[in-house]
Coordinates of C-alpha atoms in Angstrom, one line a residue:
X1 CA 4.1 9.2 -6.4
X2 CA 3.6 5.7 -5.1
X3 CA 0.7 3.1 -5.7
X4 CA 0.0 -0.5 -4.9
X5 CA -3.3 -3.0 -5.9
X6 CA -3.0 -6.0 -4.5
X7 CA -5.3 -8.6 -2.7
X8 CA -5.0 -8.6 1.1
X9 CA -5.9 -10.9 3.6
X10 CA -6.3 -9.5 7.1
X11 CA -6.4 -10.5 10.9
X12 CA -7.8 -8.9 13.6
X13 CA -7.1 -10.5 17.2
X14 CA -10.4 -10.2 19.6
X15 CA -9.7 -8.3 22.7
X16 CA -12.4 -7.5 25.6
X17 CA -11.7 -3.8 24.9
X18 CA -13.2 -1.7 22.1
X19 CA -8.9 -1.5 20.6
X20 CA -8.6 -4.0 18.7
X21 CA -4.6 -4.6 17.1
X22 CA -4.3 -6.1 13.3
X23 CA -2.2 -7.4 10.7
X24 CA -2.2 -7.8 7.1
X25 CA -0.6 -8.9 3.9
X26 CA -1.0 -8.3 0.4
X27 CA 0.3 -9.6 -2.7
X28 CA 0.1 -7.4 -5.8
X29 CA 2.0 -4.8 -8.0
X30 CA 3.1 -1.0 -7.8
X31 CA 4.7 1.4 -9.2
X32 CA 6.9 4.3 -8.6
X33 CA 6.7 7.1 -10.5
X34 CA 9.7 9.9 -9.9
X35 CA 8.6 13.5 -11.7
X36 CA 10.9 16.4 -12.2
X37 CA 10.5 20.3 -12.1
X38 CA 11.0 20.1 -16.0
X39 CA 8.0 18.2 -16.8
X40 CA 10.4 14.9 -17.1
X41 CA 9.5 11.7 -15.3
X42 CA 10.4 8.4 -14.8
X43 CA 7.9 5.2 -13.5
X44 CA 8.9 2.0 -12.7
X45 CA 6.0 -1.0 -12.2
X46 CA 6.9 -4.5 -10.9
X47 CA 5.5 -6.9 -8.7
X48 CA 5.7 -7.6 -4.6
X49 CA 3.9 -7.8 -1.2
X50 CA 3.1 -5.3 1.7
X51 CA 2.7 -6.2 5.2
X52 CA 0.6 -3.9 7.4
X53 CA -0.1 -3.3 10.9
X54 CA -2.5 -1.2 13.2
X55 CA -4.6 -0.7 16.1
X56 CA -8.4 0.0 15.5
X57 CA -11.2 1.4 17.8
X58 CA -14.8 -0.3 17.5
X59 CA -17.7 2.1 16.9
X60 CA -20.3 -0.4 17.6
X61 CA -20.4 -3.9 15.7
X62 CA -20.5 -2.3 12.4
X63 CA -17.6 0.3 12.2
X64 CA -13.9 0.1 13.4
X65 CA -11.5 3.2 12.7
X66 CA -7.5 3.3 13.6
X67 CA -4.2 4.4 12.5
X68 CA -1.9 2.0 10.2
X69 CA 1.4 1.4 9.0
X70 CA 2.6 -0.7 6.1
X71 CA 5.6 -0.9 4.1
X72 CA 6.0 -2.1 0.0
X73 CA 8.3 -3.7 -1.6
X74 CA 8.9 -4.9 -5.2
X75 CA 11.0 -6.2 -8.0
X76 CA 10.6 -3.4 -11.3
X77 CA 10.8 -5.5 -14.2
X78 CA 10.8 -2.0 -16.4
X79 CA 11.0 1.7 -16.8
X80 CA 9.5 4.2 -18.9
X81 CA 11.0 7.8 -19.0
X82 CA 9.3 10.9 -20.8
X83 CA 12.0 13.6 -20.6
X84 CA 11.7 16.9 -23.1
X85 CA 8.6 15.2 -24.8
X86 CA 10.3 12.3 -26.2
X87 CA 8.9 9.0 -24.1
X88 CA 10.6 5.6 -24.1
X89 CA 9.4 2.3 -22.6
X90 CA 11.4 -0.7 -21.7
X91 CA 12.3 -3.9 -19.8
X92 CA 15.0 -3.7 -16.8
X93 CA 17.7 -5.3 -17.9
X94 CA 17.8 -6.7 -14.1
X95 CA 15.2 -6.8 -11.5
X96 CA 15.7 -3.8 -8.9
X97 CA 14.0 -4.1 -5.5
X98 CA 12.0 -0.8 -4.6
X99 CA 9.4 -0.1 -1.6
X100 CA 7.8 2.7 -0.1
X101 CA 6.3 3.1 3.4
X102 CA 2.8 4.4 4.6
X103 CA 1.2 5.5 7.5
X104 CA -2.8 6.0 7.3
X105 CA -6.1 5.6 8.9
X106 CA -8.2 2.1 8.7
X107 CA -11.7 2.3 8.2
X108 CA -13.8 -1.1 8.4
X109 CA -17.5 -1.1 8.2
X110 CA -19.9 -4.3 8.1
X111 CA -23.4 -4.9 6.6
X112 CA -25.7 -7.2 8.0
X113 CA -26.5 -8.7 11.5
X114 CA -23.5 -9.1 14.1
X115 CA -23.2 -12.3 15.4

């Protein structure tokens, strides 16, 4: 499994056509967490950015939906490993550099009068 929460600042480039492309970056934390068929796993959190791009079609002033592609990346600062019931949490004795990558779909939606 894979998760990042992070705060993201976002661009969207005005176009006279209802696509619309975007980009965004994020800086926050995530974590990787690697589980095996004997109940062992093994999760490593640290902190990093993610840069994100896509292409969104406009519903109307209020809603945009579109595809999405991003990519992670992090230094872990530790580990924690469960394996046979016995759990143990530590520091990395270096910084490792992990990411992930995602593909996904946008949704934006607005409240309010459009302008």
């Amino acid at each position: 499994g894979a998760s990042f929460l992070g705060v993201t600042g976002r661009v969207y480039w005005a176009t006279a056509w209802p696509w619309g492309p975007n980009a965004a970056l994020s800086i926050g934390g995530g974590a990787l967490e690697l589980r095996g068929v004997d109940e062992s796993r093994i999760t490593t959190p640290g902190l990093g950015g993610r840069v994100a791009g896509g292409i969104d079609y406009s519903f109307g002033s209020h809603l945009r939906l579109g595809p999405s592609a991003s990519f992670s990346r992090w230094v872990a600062y530790a580990d924690a490993s469960c394996q046979r019931g016995i759990c143990r949490d530590g520091g990395a004795l270096y910084g490792h550099v992990l990411g992930f990558a995602t593909l996904g779909l946008l949704l934006s939606g607005s409240l309010g009068d459009a302008h």
